[in-house]
Short mmCIF file of C-alpha atoms in Angstrom, two decimals:
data_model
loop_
_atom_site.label_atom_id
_atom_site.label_comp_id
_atom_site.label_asym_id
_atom_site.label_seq_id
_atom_site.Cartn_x
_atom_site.Cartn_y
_atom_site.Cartn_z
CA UNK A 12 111.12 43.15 174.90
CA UNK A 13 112.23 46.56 174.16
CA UNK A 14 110.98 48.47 171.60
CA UNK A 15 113.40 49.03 168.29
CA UNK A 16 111.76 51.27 165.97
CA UNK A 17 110.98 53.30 169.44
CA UNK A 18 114.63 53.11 170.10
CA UNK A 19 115.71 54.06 166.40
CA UNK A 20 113.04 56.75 166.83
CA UNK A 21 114.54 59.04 169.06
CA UNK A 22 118.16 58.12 168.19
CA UNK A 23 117.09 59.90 164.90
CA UNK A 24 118.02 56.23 162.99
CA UNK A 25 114.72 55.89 161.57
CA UNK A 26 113.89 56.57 158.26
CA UNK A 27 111.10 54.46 156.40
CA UNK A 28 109.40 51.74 157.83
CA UNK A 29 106.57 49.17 156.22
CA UNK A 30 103.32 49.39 158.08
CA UNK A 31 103.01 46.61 160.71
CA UNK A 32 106.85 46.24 161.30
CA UNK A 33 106.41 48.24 164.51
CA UNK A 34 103.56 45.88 166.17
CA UNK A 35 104.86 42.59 164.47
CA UNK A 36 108.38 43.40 166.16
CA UNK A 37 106.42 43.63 169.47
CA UNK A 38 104.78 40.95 169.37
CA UNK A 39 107.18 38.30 168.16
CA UNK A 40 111.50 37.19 168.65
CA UNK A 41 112.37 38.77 165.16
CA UNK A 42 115.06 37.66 162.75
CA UNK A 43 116.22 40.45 160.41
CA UNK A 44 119.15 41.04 158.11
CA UNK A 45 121.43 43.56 156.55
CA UNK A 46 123.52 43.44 153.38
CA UNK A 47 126.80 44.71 153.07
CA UNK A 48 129.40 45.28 150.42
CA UNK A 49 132.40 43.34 150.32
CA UNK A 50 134.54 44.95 148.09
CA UNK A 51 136.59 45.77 150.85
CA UNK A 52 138.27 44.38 153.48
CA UNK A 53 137.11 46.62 156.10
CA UNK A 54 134.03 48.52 156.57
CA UNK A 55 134.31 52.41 157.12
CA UNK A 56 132.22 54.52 159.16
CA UNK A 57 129.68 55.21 156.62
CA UNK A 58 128.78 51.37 157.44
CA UNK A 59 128.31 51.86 160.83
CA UNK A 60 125.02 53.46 161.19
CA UNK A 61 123.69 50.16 159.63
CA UNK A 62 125.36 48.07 162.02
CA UNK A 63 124.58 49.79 164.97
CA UNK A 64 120.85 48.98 164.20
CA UNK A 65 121.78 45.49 164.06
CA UNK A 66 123.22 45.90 167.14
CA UNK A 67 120.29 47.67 168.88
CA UNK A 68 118.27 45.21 167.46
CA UNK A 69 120.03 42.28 169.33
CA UNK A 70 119.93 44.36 172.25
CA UNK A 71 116.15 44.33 172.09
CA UNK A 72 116.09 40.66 172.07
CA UNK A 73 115.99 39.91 168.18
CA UNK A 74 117.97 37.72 166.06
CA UNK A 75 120.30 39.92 163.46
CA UNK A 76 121.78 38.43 160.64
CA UNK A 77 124.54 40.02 158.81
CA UNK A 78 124.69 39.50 154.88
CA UNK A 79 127.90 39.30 153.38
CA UNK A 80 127.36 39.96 149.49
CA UNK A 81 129.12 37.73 148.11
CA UNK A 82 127.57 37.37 145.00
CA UNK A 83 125.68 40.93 144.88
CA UNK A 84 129.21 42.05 145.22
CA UNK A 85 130.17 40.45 142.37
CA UNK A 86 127.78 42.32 140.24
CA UNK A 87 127.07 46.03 141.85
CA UNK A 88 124.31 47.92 142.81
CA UNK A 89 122.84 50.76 140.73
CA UNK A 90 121.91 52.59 143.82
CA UNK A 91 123.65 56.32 143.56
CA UNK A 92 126.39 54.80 141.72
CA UNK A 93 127.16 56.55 138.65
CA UNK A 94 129.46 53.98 137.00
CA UNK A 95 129.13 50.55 137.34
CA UNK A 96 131.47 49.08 139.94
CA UNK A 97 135.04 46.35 139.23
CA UNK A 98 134.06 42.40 139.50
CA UNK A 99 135.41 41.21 142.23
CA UNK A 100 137.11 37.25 142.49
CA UNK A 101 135.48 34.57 145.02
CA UNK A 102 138.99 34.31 146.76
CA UNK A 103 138.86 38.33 146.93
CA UNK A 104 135.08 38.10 148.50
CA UNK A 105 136.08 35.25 151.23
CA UNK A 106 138.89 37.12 152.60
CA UNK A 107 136.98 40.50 152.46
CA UNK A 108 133.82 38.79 154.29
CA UNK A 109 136.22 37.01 156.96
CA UNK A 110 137.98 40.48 157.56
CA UNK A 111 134.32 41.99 157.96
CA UNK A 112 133.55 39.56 159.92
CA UNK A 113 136.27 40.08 162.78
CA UNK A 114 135.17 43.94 162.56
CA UNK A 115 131.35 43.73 163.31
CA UNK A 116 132.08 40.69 165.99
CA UNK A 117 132.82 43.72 168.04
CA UNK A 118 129.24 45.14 167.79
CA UNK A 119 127.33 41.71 167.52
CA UNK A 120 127.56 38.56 170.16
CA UNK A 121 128.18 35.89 167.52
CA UNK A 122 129.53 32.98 169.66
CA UNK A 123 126.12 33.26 172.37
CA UNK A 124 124.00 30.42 173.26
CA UNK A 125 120.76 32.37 173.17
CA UNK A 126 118.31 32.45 170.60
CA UNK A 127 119.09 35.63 169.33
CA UNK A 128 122.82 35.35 168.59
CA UNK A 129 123.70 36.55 165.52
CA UNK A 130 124.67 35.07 162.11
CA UNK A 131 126.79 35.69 159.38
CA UNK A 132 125.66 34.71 156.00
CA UNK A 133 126.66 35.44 152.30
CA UNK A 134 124.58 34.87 149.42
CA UNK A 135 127.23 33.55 147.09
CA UNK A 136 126.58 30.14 148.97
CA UNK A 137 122.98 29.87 147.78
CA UNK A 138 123.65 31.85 144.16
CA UNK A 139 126.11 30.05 142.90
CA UNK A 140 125.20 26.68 141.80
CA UNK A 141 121.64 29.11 141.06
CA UNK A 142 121.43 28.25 136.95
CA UNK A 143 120.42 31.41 135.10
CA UNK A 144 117.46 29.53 133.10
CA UNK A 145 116.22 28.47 136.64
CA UNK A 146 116.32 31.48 137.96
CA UNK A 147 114.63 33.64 135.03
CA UNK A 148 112.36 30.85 135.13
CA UNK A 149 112.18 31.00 139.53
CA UNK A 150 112.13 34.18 139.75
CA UNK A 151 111.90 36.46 137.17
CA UNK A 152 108.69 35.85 136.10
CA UNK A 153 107.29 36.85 139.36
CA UNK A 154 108.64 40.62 138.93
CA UNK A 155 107.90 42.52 136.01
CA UNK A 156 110.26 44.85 134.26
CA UNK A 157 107.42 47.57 134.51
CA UNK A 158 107.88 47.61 138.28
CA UNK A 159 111.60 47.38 138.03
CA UNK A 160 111.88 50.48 135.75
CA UNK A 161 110.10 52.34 138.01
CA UNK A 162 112.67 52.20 140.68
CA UNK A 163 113.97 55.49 141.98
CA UNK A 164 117.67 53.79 141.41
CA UNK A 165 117.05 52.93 137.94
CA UNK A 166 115.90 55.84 137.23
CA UNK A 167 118.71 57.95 138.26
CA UNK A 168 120.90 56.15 135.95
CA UNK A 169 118.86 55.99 133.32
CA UNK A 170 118.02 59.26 132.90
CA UNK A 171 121.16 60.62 134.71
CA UNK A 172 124.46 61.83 133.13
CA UNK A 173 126.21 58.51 133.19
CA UNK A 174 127.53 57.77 130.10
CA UNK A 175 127.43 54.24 129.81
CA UNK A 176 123.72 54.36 130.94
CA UNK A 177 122.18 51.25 132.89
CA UNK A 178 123.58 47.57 131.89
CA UNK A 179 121.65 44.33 132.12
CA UNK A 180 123.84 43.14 134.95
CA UNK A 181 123.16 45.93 137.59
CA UNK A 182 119.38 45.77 136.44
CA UNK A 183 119.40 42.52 137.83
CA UNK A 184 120.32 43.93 141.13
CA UNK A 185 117.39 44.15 142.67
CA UNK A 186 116.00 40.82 141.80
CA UNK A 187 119.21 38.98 142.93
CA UNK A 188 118.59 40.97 146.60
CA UNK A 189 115.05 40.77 146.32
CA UNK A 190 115.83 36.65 146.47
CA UNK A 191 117.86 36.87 149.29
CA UNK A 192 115.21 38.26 151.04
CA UNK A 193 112.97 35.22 149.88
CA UNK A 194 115.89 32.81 150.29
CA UNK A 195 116.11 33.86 154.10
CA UNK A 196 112.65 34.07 154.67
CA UNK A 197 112.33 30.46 153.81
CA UNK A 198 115.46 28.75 155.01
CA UNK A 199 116.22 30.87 158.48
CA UNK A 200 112.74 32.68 159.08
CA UNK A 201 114.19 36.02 158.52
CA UNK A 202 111.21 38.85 158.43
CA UNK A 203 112.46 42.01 158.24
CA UNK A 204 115.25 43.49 156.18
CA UNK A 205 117.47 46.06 157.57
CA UNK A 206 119.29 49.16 155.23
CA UNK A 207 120.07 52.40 154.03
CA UNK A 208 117.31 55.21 152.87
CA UNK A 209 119.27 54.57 149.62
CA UNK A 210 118.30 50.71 149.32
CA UNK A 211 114.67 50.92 150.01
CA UNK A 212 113.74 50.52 146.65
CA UNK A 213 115.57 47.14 146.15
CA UNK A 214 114.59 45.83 149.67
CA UNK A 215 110.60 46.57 148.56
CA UNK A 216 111.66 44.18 145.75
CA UNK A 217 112.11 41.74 148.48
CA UNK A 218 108.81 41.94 150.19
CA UNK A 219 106.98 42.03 146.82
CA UNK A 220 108.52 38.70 145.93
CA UNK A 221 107.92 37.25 149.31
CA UNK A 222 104.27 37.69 148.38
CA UNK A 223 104.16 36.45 144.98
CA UNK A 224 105.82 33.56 145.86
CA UNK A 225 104.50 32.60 149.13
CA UNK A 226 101.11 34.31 148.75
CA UNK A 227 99.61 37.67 150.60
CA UNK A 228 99.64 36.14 153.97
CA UNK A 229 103.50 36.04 154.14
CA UNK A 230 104.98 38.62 156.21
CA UNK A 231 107.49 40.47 155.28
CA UNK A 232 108.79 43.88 156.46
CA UNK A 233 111.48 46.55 155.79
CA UNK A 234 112.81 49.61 157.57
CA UNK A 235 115.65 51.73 156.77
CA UNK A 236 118.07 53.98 158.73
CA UNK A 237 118.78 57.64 156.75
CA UNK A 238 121.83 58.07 154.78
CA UNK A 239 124.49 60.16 157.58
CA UNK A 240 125.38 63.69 157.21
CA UNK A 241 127.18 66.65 157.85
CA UNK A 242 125.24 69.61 159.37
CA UNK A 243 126.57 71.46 156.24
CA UNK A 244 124.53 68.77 154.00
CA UNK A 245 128.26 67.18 153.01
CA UNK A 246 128.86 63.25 152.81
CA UNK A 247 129.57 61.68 156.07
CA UNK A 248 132.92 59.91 156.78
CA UNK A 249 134.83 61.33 154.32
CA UNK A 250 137.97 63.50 154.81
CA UNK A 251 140.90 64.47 152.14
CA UNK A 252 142.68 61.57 152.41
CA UNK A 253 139.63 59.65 151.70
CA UNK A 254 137.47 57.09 153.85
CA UNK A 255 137.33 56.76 157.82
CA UNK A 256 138.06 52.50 158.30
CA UNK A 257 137.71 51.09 160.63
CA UNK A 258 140.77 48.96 159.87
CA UNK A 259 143.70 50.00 161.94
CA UNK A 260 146.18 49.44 159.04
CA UNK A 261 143.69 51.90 156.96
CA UNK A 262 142.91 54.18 159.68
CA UNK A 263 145.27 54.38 162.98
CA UNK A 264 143.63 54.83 166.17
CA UNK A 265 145.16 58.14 166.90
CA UNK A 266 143.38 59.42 163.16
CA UNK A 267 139.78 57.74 164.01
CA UNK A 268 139.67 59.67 167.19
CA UNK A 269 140.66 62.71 166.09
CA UNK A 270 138.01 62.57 163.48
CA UNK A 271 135.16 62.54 165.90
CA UNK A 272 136.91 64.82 168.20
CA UNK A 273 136.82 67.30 165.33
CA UNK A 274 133.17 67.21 164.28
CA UNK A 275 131.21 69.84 164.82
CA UNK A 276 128.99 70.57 167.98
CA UNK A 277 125.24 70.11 166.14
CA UNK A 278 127.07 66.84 164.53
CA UNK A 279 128.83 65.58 167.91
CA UNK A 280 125.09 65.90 169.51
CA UNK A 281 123.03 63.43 166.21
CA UNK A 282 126.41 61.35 166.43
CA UNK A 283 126.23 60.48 169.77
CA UNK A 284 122.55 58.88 169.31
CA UNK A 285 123.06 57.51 166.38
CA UNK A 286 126.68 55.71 167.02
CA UNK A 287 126.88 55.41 170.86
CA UNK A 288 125.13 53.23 172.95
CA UNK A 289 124.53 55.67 175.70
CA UNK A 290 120.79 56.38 176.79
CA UNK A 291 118.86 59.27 175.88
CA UNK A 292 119.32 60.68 179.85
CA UNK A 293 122.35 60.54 179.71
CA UNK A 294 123.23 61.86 176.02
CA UNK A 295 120.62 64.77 176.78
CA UNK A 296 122.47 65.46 179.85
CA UNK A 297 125.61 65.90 177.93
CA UNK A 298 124.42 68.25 175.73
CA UNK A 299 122.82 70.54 178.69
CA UNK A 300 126.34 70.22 179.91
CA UNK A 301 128.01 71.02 176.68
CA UNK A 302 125.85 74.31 176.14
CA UNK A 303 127.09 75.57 179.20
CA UNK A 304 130.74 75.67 178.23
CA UNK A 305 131.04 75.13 174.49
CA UNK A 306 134.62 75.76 174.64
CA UNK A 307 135.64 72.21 176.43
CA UNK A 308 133.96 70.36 174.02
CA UNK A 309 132.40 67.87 176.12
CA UNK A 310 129.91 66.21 173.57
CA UNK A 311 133.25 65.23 170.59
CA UNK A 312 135.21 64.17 173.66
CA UNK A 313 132.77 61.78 174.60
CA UNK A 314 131.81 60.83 171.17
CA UNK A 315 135.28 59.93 170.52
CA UNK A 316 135.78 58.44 173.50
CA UNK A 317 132.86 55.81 172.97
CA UNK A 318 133.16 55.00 169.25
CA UNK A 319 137.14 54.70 169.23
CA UNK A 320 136.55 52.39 172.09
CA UNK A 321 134.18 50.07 170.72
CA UNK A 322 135.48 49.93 166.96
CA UNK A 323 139.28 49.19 168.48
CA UNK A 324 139.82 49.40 172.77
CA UNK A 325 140.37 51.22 175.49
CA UNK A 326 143.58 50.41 175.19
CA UNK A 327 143.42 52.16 171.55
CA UNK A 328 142.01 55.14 173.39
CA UNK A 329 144.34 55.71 175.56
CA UNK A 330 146.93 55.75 173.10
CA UNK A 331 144.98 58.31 170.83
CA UNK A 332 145.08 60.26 173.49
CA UNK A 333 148.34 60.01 174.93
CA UNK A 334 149.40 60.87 171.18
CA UNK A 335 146.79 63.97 171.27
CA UNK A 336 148.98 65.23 174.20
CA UNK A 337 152.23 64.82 172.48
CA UNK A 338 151.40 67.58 170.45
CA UNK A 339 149.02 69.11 171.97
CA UNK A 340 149.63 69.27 175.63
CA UNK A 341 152.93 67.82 178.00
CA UNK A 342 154.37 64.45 177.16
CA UNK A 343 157.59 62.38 178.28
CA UNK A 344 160.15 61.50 175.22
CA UNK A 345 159.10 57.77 176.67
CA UNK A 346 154.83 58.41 175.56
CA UNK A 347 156.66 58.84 172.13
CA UNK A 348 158.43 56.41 172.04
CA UNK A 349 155.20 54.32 172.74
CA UNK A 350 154.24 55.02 169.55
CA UNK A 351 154.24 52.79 166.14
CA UNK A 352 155.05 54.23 163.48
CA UNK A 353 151.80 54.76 161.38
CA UNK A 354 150.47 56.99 164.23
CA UNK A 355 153.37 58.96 164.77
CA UNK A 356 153.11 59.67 161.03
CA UNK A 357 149.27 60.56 161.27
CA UNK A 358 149.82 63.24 164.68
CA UNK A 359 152.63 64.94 163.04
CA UNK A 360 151.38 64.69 159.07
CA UNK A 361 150.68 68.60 158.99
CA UNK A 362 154.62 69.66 160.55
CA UNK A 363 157.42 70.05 157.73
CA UNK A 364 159.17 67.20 157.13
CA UNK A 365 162.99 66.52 156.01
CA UNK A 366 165.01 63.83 155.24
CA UNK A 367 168.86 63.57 157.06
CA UNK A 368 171.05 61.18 155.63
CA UNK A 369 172.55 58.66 158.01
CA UNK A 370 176.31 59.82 157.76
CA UNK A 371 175.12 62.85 159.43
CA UNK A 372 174.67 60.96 162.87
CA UNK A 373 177.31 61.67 165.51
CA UNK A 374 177.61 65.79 164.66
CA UNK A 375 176.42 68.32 167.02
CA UNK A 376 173.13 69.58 166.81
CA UNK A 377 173.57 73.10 165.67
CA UNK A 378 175.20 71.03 162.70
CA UNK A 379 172.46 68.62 162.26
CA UNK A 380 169.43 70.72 162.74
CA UNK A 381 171.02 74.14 160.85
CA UNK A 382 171.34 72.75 157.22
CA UNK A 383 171.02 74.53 154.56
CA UNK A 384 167.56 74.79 153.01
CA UNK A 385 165.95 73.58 156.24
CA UNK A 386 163.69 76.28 158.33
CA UNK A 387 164.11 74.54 161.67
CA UNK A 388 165.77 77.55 163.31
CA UNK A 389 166.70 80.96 161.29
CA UNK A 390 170.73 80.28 161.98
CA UNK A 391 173.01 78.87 164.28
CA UNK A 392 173.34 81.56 166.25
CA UNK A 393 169.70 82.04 167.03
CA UNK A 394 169.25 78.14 168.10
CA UNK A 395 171.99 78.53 170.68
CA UNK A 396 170.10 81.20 171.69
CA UNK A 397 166.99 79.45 171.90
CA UNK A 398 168.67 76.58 173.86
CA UNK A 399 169.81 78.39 176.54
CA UNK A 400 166.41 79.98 177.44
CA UNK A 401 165.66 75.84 177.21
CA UNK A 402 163.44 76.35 173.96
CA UNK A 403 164.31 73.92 172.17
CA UNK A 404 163.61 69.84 172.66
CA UNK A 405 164.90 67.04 170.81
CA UNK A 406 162.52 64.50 170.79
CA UNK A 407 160.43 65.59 173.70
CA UNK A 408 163.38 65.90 176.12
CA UNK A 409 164.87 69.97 176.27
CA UNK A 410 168.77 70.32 174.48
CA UNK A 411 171.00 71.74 177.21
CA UNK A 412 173.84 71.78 174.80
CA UNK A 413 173.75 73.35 171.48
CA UNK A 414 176.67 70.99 170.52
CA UNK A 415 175.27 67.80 172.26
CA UNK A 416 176.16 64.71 169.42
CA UNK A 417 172.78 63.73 167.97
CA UNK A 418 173.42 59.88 167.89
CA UNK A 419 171.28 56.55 166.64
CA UNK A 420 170.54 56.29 170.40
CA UNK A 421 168.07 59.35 169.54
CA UNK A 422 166.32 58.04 166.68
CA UNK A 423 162.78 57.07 167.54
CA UNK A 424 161.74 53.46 165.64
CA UNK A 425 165.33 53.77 164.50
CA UNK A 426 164.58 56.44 161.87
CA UNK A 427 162.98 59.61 163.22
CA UNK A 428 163.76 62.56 165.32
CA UNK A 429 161.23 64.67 166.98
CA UNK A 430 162.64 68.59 167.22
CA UNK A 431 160.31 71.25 168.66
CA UNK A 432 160.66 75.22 168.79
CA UNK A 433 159.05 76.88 171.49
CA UNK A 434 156.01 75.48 172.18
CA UNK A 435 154.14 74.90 168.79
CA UNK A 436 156.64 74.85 166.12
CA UNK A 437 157.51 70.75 165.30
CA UNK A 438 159.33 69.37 162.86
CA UNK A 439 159.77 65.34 161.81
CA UNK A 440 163.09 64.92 160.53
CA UNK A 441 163.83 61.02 158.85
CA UNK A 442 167.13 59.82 158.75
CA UNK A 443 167.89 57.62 155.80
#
């Protein structure tokens, strides 16, 4: 088989591992699992270093599990939180993990026949009929507080600046993951627990029970994948408008590949290993190639390129870039039209913006595009100038006649119209 934690290794994905995990993995078909939070419908990029070492590690032959928190969701993790988090609903959870579900089904073979497809599980189904005198009783006694104080999570929030301090319910965290470790070791032979740097605290919770329970010759192992970011030391995935999803109707296409296309090059070079599943030849060779011509940006291209394919298509793709072109390079009025609505939106956010009302439809276009208040073109006079030299375009197509009707038949989804200056100057007009 091939070997993970080498392949994690030089991907830079590796950040603690137990001793033994390396040579046990070697040795033996593996089954491992990794938690994730479902108090979303849709995972964002910050998930996606975790499932990408799920991914590599059905690649190498093992058996990944994917943990749906179903009921660790409904309680929160302490881990660099600084408030604790809302309760979420069961009906909330199932429709979150079903959504998640349908996202990481891209990046793991669920429906296989060999050994090592994977498996989607969430703890809620062995928690909740779990009766808290059992469990105390179970479980707790086999952890004491002593070692769960000492936690680097518990910790921070105990002697941290949140004002509402630690309560009883996130203190519980760990031991609530550390039995779904146990749980899985016993009921689907899982060994190894997969995470963030941030978790490894909780997930050596998991082990240590796995011992105590099942006695020192139980193997158990953990290995964690460092927390993503920035060259400049800032969080990863996060812009102004918030989270990178990788849900469409949260993040368009067009917007997901124009974050990656927009990293930086020492970022576009870790991001590559770390979210790609190109080799190390061939990512090394891109870099060589890069360094020889900064300037085309070969490295975010091809970062883009790969992760907007595999989180949505190539048919995605192709329309992110199509929609780069519209305003950055030559396009036909018919490539805009292509578009939906949310990406046009997202390429031409940053343009000024008006509003026409609808009665206004059917008057010439010096009329319609010279109002008063709008800085489309300085006056009249000036945009039948700029028409004639054939510098202006209505929706990607160039105005031959200042006085040319602008008509419904011009409105793009039925309420927009595209007018460009020159060659940079756009600007989204809405009629309403």
């Amino acid at each position: 088989m091939k070997n993970f934690v080498e392949e994690l290794r030089w991907r830079g994905m590796l950040a603690q591992i137990m001793p033994g995990t390396e040579e046990y993995l070697q040795e033996n078909l593996t089954s491992a699992y990794l938690g994730t939070d479902p108090t979303a419908d849709s995972l964002h990029i910050g998930h996606l270093c975790g499932i990408m070492m799920l991914r590599h590690f059905q690649r190498c032959g093992h058996k990944p599990y994917l943990l749906v928190g179903g009921a660790t969701g409904m309680i929160g993790d302490p881990s660099g939180k600084s408030q604790e988090r809302n309760l979420l609903d069961s009906d909330t959870l199932y429709h979150n993990q079903e959504a998640i579900k349908k996202q990481v089904a891209k990046f793991l073979d669920f429906d296989g026949t060999e050994p090592n497809k994977a498996e989607l599980v969430n703890n809620y189904d062995w928690m909740k009929d779990y009766k808290f005198l059992d469990f105390v009783r179970d479980i707790g006694k086999h952890i004491t507080v002593n070692y769960m104080m000492a936690k680097e999570s518990v910790q921070q929030r105990l002697n941290g600046t949140a004002r509402d301090g630690l309560s009883f319910t996130e203190f519980t965290y760990q031991l609530i993951q550390g039995y779904d470790f146990l749980y899985q070791y016993q009921h689907y032979g899982v060994r190894l627990q997969l995470g963030g740097n941030d978790q490894w605290g909780n997930m050596t919770t998991g082990t240590e029970l796995i011992r105590r329970v099942l006695g020192n010759d139980a193997q158990a192992f953990c290995l964690t994948c460092p927390l993503i970011t920035k060259a400049d030391g800032k969080k990863f995935g996060k812009t102004e408008s918030g989270n990178v999803w990788l849900d469409r109707n949260r993040t368009t296409p067009y917007a997901f590949y124009q974050f990656w296309l927009n990293v930086t090059d020492e970022d576009a070079a870790r991001y590559l290993k770390i979210f790609t599943d190109l080799d190390q030849e061939t990512i090394e060779g891109l870099i060589e190639e890069h360094k020889q011509d900064p300037g085309r940006r070969i490295l975010q291209k091809r970062l883009a390129e790969e992760v907007t394919t595999l989180v949505h298509s190539k048919e995605d793709l192709d329309m992110a870039i199509a929609a780069s072109n519209i305003l950055f390079g030559k396009a036909t009025k018919d490539q805009l039209a292509q578009l939906d609505e949310a990406t046009l939106n997202d390429v031409f956010k940053d343009v000024p913006h008006y509003d026409l009302p609808k009665d206004a439809l059917g008057q010439p276009a010096v009329e319609v595009f010279c109002r008063e208040g709008w800085q489309i073109f300085p006056s009249k006079s000036e945009m039948r100038k700029l028409v004639k030299g054939n510098g202006v375009s209505l929706n990607k197509e160039k105005i031959t006649a200042f006085d040319r009707p602008v008509t419904s038949d011009d409105l793009i989804d039925g309420k927009y119209l595209l007018v460009q200056r020159g060659k940079k100057n756009y600007f989204l007009i809405t009629v309403k």
